[in-house]
XYZ file of N, CA and C in Angstrom:
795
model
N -30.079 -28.663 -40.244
C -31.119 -29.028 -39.291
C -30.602 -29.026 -37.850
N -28.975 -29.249 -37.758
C -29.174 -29.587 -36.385
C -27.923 -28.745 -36.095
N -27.754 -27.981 -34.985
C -26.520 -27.496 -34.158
C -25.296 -28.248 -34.282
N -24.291 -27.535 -34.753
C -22.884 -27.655 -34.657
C -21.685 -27.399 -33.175
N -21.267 -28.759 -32.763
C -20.428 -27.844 -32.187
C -19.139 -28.598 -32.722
N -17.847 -27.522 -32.744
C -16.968 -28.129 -33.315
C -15.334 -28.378 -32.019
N -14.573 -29.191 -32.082
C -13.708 -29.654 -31.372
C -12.165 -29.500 -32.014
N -11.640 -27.878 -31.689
C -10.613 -27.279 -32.516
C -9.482 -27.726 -31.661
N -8.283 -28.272 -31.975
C -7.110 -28.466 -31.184
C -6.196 -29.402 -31.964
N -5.280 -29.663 -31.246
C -4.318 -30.741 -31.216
C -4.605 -32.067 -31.169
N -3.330 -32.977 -31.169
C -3.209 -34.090 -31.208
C -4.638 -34.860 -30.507
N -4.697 -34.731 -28.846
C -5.378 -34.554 -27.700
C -7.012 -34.338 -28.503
N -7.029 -33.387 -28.945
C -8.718 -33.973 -30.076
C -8.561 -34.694 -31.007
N -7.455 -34.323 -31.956
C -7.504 -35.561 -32.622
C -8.136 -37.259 -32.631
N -7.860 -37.205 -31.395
C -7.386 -38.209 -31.102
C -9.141 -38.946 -30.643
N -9.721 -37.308 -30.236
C -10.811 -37.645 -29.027
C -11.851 -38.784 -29.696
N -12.073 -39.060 -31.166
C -12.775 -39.960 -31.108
C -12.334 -41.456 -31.455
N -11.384 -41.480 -30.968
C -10.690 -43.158 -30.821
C -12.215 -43.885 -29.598
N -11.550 -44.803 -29.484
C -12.096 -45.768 -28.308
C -12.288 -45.003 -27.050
N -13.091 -44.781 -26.502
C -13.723 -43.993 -25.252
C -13.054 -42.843 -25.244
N -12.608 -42.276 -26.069
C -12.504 -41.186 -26.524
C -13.518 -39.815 -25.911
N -13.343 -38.784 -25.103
C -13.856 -37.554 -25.149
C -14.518 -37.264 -25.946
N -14.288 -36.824 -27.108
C -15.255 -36.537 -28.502
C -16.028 -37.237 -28.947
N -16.075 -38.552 -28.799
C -16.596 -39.602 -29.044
C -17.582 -40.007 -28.277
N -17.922 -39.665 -26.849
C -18.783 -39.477 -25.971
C -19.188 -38.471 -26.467
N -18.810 -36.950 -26.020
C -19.620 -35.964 -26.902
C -20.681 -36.191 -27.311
N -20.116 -36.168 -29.008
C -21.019 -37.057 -30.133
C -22.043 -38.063 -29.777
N -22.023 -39.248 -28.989
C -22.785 -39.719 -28.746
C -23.875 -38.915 -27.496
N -23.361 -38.262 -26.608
C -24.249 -37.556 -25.602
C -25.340 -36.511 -26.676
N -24.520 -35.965 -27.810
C -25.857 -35.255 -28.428
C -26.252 -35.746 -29.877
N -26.417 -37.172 -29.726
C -26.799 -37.704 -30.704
C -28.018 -37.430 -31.140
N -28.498 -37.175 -32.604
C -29.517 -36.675 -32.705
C -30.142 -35.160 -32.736
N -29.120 -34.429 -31.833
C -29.972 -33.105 -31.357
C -28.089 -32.114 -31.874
N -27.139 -32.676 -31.870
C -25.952 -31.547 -32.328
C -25.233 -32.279 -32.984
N -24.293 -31.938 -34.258
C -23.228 -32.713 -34.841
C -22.424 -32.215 -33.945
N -21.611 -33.310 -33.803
C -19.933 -32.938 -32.794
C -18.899 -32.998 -34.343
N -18.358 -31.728 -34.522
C -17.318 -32.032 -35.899
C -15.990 -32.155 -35.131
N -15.251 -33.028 -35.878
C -13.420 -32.953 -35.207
C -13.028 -32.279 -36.242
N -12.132 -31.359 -35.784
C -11.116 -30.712 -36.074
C -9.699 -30.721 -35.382
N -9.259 -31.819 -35.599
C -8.013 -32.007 -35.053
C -7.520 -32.515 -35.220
N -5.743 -31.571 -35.055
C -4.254 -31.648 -36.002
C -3.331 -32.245 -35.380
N -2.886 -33.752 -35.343
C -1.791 -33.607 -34.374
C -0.481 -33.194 -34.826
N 0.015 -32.378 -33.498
C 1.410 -31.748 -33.901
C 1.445 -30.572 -34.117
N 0.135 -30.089 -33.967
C -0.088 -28.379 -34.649
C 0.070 -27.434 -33.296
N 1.068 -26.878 -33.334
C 0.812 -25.410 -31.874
C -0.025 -24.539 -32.601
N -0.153 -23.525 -31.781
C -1.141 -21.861 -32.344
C -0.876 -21.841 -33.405
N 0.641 -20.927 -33.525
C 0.952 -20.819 -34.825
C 0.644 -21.067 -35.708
N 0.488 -22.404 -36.152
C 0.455 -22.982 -37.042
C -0.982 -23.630 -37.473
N -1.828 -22.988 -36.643
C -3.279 -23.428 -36.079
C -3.839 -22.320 -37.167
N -3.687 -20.951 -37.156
C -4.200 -19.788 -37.244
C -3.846 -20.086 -38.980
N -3.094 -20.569 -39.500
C -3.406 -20.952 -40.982
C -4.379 -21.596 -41.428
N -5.260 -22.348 -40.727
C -6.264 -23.177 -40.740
C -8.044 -22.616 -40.446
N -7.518 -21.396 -39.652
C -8.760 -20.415 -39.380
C -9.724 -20.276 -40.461
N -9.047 -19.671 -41.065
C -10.099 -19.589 -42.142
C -10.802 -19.939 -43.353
N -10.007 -21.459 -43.299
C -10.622 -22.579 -44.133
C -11.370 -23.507 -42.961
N -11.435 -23.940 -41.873
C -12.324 -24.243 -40.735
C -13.622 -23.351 -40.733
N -13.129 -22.400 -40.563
C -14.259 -21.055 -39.984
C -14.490 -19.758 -41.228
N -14.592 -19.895 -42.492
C -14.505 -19.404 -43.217
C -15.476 -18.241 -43.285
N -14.981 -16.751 -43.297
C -15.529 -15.463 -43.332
C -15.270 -15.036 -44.855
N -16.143 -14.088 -45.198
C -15.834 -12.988 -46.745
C -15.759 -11.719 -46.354
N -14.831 -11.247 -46.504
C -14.822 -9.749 -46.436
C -15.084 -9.625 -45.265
N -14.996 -10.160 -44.400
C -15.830 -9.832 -42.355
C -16.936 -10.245 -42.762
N -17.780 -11.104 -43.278
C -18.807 -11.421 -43.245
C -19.077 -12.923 -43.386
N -20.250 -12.997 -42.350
C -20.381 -14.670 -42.401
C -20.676 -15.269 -43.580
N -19.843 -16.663 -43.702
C -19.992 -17.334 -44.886
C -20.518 -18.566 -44.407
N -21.737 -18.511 -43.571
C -21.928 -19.641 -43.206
C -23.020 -18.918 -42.455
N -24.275 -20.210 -43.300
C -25.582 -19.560 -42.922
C -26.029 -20.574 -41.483
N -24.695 -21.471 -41.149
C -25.588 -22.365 -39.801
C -23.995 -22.911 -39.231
N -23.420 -21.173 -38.714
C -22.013 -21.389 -37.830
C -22.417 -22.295 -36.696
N -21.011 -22.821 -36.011
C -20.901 -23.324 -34.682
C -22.001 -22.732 -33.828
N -22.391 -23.891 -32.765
C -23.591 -23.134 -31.511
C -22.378 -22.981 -30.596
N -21.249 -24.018 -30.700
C -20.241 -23.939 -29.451
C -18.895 -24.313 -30.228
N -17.890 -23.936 -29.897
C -16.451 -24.651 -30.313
C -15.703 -24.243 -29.307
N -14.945 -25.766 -29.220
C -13.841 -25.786 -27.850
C -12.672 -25.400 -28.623
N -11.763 -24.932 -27.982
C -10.189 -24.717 -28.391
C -9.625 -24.876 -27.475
N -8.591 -26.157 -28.069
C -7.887 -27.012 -27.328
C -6.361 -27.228 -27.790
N -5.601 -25.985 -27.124
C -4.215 -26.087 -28.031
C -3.291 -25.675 -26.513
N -1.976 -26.260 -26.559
C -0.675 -25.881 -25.544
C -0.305 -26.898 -25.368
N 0.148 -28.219 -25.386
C 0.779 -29.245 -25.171
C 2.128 -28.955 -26.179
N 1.411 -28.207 -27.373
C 2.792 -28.511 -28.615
C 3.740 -26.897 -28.117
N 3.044 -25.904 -27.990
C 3.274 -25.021 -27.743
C 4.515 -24.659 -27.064
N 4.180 -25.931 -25.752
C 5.124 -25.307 -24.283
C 5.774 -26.529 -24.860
N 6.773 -27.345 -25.520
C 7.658 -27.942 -25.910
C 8.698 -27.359 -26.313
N 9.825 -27.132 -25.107
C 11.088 -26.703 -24.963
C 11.718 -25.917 -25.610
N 12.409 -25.027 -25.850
C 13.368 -24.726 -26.941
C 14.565 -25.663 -26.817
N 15.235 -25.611 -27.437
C 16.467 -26.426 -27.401
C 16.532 -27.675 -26.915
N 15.221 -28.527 -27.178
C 15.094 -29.690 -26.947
C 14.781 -30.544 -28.182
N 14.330 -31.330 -28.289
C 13.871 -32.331 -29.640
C 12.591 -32.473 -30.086
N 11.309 -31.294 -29.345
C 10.726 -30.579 -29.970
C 10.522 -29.235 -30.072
N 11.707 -28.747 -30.529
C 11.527 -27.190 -30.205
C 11.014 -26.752 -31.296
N 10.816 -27.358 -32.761
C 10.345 -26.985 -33.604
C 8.944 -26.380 -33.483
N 8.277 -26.921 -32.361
C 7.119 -27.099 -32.223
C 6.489 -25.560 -30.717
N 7.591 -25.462 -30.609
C 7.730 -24.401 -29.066
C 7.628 -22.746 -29.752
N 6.708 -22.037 -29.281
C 6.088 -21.067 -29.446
C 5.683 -20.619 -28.306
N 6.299 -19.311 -28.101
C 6.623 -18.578 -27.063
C 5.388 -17.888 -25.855
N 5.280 -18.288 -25.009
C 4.009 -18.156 -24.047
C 3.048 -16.957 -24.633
N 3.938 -15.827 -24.635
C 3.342 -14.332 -24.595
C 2.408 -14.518 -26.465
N 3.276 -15.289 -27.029
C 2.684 -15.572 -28.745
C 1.443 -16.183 -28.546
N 1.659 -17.247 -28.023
C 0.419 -18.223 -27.557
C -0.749 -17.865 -27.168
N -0.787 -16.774 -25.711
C -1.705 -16.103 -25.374
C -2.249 -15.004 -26.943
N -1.612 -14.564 -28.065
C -1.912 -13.488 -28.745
C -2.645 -14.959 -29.556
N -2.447 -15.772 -30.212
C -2.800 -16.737 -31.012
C -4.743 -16.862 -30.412
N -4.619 -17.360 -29.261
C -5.575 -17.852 -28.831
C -6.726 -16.926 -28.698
N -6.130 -15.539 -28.774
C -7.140 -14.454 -28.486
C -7.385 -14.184 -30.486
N -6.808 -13.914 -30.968
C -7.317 -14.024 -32.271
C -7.990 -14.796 -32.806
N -7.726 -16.457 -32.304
C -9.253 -17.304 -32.719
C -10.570 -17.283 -32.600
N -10.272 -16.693 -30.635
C -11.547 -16.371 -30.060
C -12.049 -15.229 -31.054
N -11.561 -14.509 -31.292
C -11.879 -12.989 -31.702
C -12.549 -13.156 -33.081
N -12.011 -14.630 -34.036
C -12.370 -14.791 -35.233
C -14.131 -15.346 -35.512
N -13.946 -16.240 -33.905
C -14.902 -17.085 -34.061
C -16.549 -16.194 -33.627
N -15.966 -14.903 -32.697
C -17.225 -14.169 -32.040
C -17.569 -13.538 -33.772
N -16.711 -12.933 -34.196
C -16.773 -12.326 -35.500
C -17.939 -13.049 -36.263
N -17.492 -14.528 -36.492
C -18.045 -15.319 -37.131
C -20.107 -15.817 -36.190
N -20.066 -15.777 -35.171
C -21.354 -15.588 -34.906
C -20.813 -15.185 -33.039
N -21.520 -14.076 -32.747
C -21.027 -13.189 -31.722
C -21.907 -14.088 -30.402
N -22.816 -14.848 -31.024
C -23.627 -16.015 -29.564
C -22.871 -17.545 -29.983
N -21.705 -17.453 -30.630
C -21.062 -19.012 -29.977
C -20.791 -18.879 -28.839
N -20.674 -20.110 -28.480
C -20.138 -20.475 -27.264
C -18.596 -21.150 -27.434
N -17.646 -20.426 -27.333
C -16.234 -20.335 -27.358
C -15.197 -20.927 -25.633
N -14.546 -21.955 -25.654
C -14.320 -22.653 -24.312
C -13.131 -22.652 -24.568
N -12.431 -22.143 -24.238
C -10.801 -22.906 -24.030
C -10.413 -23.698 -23.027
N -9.651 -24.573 -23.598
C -9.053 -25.654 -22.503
C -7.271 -25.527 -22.605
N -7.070 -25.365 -21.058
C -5.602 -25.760 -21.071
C -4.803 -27.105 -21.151
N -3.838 -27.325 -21.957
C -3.050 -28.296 -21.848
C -3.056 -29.270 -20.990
N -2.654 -30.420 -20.900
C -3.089 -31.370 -19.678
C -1.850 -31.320 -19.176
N -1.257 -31.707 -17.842
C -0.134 -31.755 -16.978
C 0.598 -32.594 -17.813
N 1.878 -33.042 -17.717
C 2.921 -33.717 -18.597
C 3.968 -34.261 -17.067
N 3.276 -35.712 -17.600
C 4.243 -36.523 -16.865
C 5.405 -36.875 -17.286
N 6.500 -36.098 -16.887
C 8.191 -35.892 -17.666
C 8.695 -37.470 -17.466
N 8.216 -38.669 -16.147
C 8.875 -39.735 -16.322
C 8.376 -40.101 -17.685
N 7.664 -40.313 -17.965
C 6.128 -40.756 -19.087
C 6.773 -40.784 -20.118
N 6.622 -39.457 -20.430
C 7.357 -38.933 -21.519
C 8.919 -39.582 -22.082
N 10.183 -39.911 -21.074
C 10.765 -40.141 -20.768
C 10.727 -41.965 -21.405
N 9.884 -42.786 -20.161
C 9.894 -44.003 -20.928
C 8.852 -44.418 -22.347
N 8.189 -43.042 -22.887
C 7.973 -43.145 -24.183
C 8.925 -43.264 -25.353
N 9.817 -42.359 -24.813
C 10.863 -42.417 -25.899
C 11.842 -43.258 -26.163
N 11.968 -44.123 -24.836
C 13.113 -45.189 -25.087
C 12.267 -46.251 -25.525
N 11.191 -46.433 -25.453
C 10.391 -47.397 -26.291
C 10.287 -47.239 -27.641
N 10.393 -46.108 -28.372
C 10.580 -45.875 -29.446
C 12.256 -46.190 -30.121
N 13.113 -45.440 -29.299
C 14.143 -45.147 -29.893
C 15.225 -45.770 -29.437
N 15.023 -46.169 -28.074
C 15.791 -47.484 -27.100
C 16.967 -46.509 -26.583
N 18.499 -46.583 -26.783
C 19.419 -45.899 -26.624
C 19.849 -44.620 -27.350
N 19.071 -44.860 -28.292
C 19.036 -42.985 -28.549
C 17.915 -42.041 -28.774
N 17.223 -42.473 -27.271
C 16.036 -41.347 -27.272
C 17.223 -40.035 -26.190
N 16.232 -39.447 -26.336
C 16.456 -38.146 -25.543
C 17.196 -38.306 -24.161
N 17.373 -37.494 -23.966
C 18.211 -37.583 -22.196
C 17.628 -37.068 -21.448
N 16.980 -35.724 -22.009
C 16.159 -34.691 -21.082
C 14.528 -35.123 -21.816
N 13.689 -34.635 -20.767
C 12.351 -34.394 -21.539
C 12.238 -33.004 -22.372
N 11.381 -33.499 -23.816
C 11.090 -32.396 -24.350
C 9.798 -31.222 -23.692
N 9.057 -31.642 -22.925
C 8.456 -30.874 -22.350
C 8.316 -31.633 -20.469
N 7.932 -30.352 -19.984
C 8.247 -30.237 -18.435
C 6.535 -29.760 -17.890
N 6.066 -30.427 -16.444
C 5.168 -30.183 -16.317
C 4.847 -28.585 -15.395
N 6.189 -27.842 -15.115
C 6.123 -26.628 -14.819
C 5.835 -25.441 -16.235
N 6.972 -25.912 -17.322
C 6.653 -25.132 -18.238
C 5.260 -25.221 -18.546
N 4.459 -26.232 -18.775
C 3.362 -26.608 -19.373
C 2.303 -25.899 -18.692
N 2.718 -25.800 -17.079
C 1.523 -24.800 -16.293
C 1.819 -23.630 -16.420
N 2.930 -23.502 -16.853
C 2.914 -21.467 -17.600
C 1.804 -21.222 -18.697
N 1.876 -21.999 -19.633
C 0.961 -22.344 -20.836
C -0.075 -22.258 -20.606
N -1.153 -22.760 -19.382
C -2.306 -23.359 -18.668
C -3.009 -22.253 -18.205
N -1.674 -21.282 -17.652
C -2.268 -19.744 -16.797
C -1.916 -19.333 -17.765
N -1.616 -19.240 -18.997
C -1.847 -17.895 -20.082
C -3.121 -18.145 -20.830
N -3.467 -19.240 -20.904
C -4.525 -19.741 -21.445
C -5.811 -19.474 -20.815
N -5.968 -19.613 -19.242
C -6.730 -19.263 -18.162
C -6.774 -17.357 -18.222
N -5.518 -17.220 -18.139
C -6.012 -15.085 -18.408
C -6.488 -15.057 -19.520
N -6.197 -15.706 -20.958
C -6.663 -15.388 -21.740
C -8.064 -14.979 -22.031
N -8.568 -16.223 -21.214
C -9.853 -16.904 -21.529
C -10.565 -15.676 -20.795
N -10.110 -15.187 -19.435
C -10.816 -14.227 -18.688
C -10.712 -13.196 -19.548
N -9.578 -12.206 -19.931
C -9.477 -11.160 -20.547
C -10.496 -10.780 -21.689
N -11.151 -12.309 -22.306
C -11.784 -11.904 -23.390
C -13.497 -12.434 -22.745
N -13.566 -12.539 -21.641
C -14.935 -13.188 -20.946
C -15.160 -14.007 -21.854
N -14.568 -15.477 -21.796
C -15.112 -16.604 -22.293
C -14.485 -17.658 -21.233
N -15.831 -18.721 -21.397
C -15.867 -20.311 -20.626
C -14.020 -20.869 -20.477
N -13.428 -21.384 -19.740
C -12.206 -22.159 -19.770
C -12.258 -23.348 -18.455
N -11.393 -24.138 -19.342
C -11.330 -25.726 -18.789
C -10.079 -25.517 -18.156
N -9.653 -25.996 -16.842
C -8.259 -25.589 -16.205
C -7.860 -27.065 -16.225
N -7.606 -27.800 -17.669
C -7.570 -29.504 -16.967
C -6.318 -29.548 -16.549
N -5.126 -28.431 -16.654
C -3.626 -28.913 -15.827
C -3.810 -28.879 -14.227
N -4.719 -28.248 -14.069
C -5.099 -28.063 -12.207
C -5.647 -29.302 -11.603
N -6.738 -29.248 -12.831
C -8.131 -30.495 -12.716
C -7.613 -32.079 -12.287
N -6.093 -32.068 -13.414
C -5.983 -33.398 -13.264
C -5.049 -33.980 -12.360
N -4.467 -32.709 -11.790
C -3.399 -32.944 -11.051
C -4.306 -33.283 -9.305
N -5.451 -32.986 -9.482
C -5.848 -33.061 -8.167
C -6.004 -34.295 -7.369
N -5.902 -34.934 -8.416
C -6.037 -36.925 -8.075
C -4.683 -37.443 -8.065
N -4.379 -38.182 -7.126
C -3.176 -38.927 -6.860
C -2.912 -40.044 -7.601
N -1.751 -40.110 -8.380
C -1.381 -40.927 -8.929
C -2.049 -40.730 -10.427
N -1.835 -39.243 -11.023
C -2.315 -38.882 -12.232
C -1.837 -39.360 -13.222
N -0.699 -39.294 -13.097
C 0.527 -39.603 -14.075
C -0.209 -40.762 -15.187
N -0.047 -41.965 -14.850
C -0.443 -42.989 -15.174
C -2.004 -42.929 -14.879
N -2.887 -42.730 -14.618
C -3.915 -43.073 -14.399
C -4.697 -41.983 -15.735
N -4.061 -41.143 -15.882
C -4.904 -39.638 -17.374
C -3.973 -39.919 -18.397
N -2.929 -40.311 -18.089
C -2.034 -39.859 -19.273
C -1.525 -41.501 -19.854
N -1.318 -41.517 -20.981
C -0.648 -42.910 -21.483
C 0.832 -42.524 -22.230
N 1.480 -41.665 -22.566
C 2.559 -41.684 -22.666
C 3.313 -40.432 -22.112
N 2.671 -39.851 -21.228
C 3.250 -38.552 -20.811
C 2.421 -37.553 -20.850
N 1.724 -37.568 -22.273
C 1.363 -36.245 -22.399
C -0.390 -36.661 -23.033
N -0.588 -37.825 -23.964
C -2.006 -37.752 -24.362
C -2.536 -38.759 -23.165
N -3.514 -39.024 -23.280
C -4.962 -39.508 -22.996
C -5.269 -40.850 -22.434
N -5.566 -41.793 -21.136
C -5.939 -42.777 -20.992
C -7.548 -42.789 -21.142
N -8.341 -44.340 -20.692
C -9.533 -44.026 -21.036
C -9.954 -43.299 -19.747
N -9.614 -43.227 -18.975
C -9.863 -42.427 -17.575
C -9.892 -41.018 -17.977
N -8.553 -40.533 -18.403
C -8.271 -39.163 -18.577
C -9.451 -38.518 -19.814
N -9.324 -39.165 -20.668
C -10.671 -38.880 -21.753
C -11.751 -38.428 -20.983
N -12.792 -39.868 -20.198
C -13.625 -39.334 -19.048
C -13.379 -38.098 -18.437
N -12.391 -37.660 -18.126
C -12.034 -36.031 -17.392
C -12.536 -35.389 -18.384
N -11.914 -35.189 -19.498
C -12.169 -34.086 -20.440
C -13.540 -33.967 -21.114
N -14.334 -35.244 -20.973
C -15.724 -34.891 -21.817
C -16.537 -34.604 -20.583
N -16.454 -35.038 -18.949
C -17.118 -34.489 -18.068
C -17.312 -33.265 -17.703
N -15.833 -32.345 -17.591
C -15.650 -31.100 -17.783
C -16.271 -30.226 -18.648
N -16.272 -30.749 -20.222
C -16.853 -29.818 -21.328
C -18.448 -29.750 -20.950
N -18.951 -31.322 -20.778
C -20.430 -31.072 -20.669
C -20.811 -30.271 -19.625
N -20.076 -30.255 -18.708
C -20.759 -28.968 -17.767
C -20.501 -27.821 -18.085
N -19.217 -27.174 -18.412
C -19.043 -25.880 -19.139
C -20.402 -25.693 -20.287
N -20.691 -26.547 -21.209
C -21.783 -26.637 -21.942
C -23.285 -26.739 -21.254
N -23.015 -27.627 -20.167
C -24.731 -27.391 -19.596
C -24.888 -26.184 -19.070
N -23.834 -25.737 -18.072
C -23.944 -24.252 -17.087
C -24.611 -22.699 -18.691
N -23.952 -23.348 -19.924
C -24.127 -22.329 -20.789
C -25.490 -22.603 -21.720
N -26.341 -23.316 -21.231
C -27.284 -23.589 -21.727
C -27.426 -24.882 -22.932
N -26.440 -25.128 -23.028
C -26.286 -26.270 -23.993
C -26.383 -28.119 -23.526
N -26.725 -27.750 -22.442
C -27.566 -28.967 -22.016
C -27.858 -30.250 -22.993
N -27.206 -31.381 -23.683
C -27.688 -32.128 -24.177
C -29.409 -32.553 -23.790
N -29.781 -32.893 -22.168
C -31.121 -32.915 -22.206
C -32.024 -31.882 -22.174
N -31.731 -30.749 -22.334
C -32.282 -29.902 -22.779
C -32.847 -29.603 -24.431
N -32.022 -29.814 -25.227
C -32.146 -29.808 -26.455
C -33.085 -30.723 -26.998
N -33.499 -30.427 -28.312
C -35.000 -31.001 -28.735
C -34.021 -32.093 -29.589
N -34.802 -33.231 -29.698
C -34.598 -34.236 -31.558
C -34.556 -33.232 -32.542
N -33.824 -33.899 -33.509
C -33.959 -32.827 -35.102
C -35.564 -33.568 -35.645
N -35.906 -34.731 -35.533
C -37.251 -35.454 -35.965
C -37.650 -36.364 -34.502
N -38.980 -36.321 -34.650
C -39.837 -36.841 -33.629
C -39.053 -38.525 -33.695
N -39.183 -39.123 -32.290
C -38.887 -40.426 -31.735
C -39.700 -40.899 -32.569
N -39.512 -42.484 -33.236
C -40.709 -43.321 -33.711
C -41.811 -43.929 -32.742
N -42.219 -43.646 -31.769
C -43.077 -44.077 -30.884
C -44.045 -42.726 -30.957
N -43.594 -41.679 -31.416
C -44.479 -40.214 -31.129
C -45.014 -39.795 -32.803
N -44.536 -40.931 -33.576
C -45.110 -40.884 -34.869
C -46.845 -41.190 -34.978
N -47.636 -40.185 -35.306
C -49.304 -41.038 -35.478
C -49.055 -41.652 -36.794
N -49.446 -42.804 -36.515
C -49.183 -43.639 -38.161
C -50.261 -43.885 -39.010
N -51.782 -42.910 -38.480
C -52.675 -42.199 -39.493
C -52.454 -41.012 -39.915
N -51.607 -40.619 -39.372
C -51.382 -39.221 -40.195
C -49.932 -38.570 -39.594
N -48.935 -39.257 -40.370
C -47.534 -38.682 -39.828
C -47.340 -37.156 -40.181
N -48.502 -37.023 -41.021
C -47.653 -35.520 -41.155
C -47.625 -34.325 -40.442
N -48.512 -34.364 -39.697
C -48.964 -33.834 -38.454
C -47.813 -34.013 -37.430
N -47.298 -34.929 -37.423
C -46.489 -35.088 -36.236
C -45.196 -34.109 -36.962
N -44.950 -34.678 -37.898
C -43.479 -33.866 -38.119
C -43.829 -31.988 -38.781
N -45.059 -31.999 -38.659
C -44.954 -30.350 -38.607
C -44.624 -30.376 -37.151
N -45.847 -30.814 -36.177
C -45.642 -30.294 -34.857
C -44.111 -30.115 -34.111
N -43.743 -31.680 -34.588
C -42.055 -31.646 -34.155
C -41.271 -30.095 -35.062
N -41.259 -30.197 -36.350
C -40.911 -28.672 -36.319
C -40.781 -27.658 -35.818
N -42.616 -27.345 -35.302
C -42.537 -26.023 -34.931
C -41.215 -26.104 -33.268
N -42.046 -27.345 -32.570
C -41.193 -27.297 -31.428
C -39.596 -27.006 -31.154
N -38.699 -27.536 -32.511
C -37.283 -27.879 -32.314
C -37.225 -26.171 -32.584
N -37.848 -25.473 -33.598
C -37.956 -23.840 -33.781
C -37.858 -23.484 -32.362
N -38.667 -23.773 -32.091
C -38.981 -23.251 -30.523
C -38.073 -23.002 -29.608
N -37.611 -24.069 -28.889
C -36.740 -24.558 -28.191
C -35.462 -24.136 -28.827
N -34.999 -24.179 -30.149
C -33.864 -23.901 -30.360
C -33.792 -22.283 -30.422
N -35.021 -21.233 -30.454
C -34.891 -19.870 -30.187
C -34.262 -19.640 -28.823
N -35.181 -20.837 -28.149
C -35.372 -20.562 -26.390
C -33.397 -20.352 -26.314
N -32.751 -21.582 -26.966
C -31.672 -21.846 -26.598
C -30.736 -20.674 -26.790
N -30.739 -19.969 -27.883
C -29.916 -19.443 -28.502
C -30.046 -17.904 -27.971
N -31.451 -17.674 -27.151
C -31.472 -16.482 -27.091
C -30.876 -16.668 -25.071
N -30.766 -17.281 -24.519
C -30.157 -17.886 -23.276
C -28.874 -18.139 -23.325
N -28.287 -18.388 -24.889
C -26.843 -18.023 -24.948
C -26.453 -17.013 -24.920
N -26.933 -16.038 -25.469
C -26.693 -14.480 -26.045
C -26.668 -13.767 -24.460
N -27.874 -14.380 -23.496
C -28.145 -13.804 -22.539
C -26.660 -13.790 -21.532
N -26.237 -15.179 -21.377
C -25.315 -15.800 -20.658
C -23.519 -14.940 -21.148
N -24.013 -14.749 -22.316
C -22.909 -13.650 -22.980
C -22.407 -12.499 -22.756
N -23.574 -12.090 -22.319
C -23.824 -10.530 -21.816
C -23.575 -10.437 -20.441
C-alpha cells in the first residue's frame, strides 16, 4: 500500500533510528504515507556491502523480484572505507578508486531494479581525529592507539569520490563532509566520538535528505495518506469514503512517480 524508501549504509544509519536519530525523524516525517526501512551494518565498508545487494534488493535473472521496489534509497557508506591502512582499522580500509567502483555498482543495481528510484548518495561525515583519539583512551586507557585510525583529509578524498561518483552516474548526492564542516566548532557539536552522530549532527543529516527528497518530488507534504484521516470518514456510509480515498492515493501516487521519471531524464 504504501511507498518504500530504504536507508542503505553503515554504522551512521544504523544507528539513525536511536533517539533523535535521522531515520527516525524520516520515518516519522512520512508517517502514514512511506515506510522508512533501515538497512544498516555497522562496520561494513563497500566491499563488504555488495554481498548484501542482493538479498536487500533482490533481482532473478535481471529481473525484478519485487512487485513494490524502493520509491527512493539513500546510500550511505565511507567512514569505514577511508580507515587507514596500517592502522588499527585497516581491516576495514578499501581503496578510494575500489570505493568509487563499489558505489557505482549499487547505483547501477538499484536503477536495474526499478529505473524511477530515486538513488542519493551521501558522503562520509568529517572525522574529528582529536575525537576519535579521546574515544579510544576511554575505551582502552593506556593502550589505545597513538595515531588516529582515520584522518579528516583522507576521509575528504572518500567524500569527492563519492561526489564524482554520484555525478558520473546523474544521481542526487549529500556533500555532508563540506556541509558540516561549515559551522564552527563541528567537531563536538555533529560528532560524539569522532566519527558518528550527536543529536545536532543527526538534525543535519535528515534536513539534508528531506530536501534532496522534496527538490525530487518526494515531498512528504505532498504525498497522499495510505487511508482517509478519521475526521474525513462519513460514518453513514464509510465505504464511499475509502473507495474515494483510493482512487485519490492512485492518483497522486501516478502524479508522483511519473515527476520522478521526469526529474530523471
Amino acid at each position: 500500500m504504501r511507498p518504500q524508501i530504504v536507508l542503505f549504509g553503515d554504522s551512521i544509519t544504523q544507528q539513525s533510528f536511536g533517539s533523535a536519530g535521522w531515520g527516525a525523524a524520516l520515518a516519522d516525517a512520512y508517517c502514514r504515507k512511506a515506510d522508512v526501512l533501515l538497512r544498516g551494518y555497522g562496520g561494513y565498508n563497500t566491499r563488504w556491502a555488495l554481498f548484501l545487494l542482493h538479498h536487500i534488493f533482490p533481482l532473478v535473472n535481471n529481473l525484478l523480484d519485487n512487485s513494490n521496489p524502493p520509491v527512493a534509497t539513500t546510500i550511505f557508506f565511507g567512514a569505514n572505507d577511508a580507515a587507514l591502512f596500517g592502522r588499527t582499522s585497516e581491516r576495514q580500509h578499501v581503496p578510494v578508486e575500489e570505493y568509487g567502483d563499489n558505489l557505482k555498482i549499487m547505483v547501477q543495481h538499484l536503477k536495474r531494479l526499478s529505473p524511477i528510484m530515486l538513488v542519493v548518495l551521501i558522503t562520509p561525515p568529517p572525522v574529528d581525529e582529536d575525537g576519535r583519539m579521546e574515544y579510544a583512551k576511554s575505551l582502552y586507557g593506556e593502550k589505545a592507539m597513538k595515531l588516529p585510525e582515520r584522518t579528516n583529509e583522507m576521509t575528504g578524498v572518500y567524500a569527492r569520490q563519492c561526489i564524482e561518483t554520484a555525478k558520473d552516474l546523474g544521481v542526487p548526492f549529500i556533500d555532508l563532509w563540506s556541509k558540516m564542516q561549515e559551522t564552527e566548532g563541528w567537531q563536538k557539536k555533529f560528532l560524539s566520538d569522532g566519527l558518528h552522530l550527536t543529536e545536532e549532527g543527526n538534525a543535519v543529516v535528515h534536513k539534508e535528505v528531506v530536501e534532496v527528497f522534496s527538490v525530487a518530488g518526494l515531498s512528504s507534504e505532498e504525498m497522499p495518506y495510505d487511508f482517509p484521516h478519521h475526521s474525513q470518514i462519513d460514518a453513514k456510509n464509510p465505504e464511499k469514503t475509502f473507495q474515494q480515498q483510493q482512487c485519490l492515493v492512485y492518483l497522486k501516487t501516478l502524479r508522483l512517480f511519473l515527476f520522478i521519471r521526469l526529474i530523471g531524464e
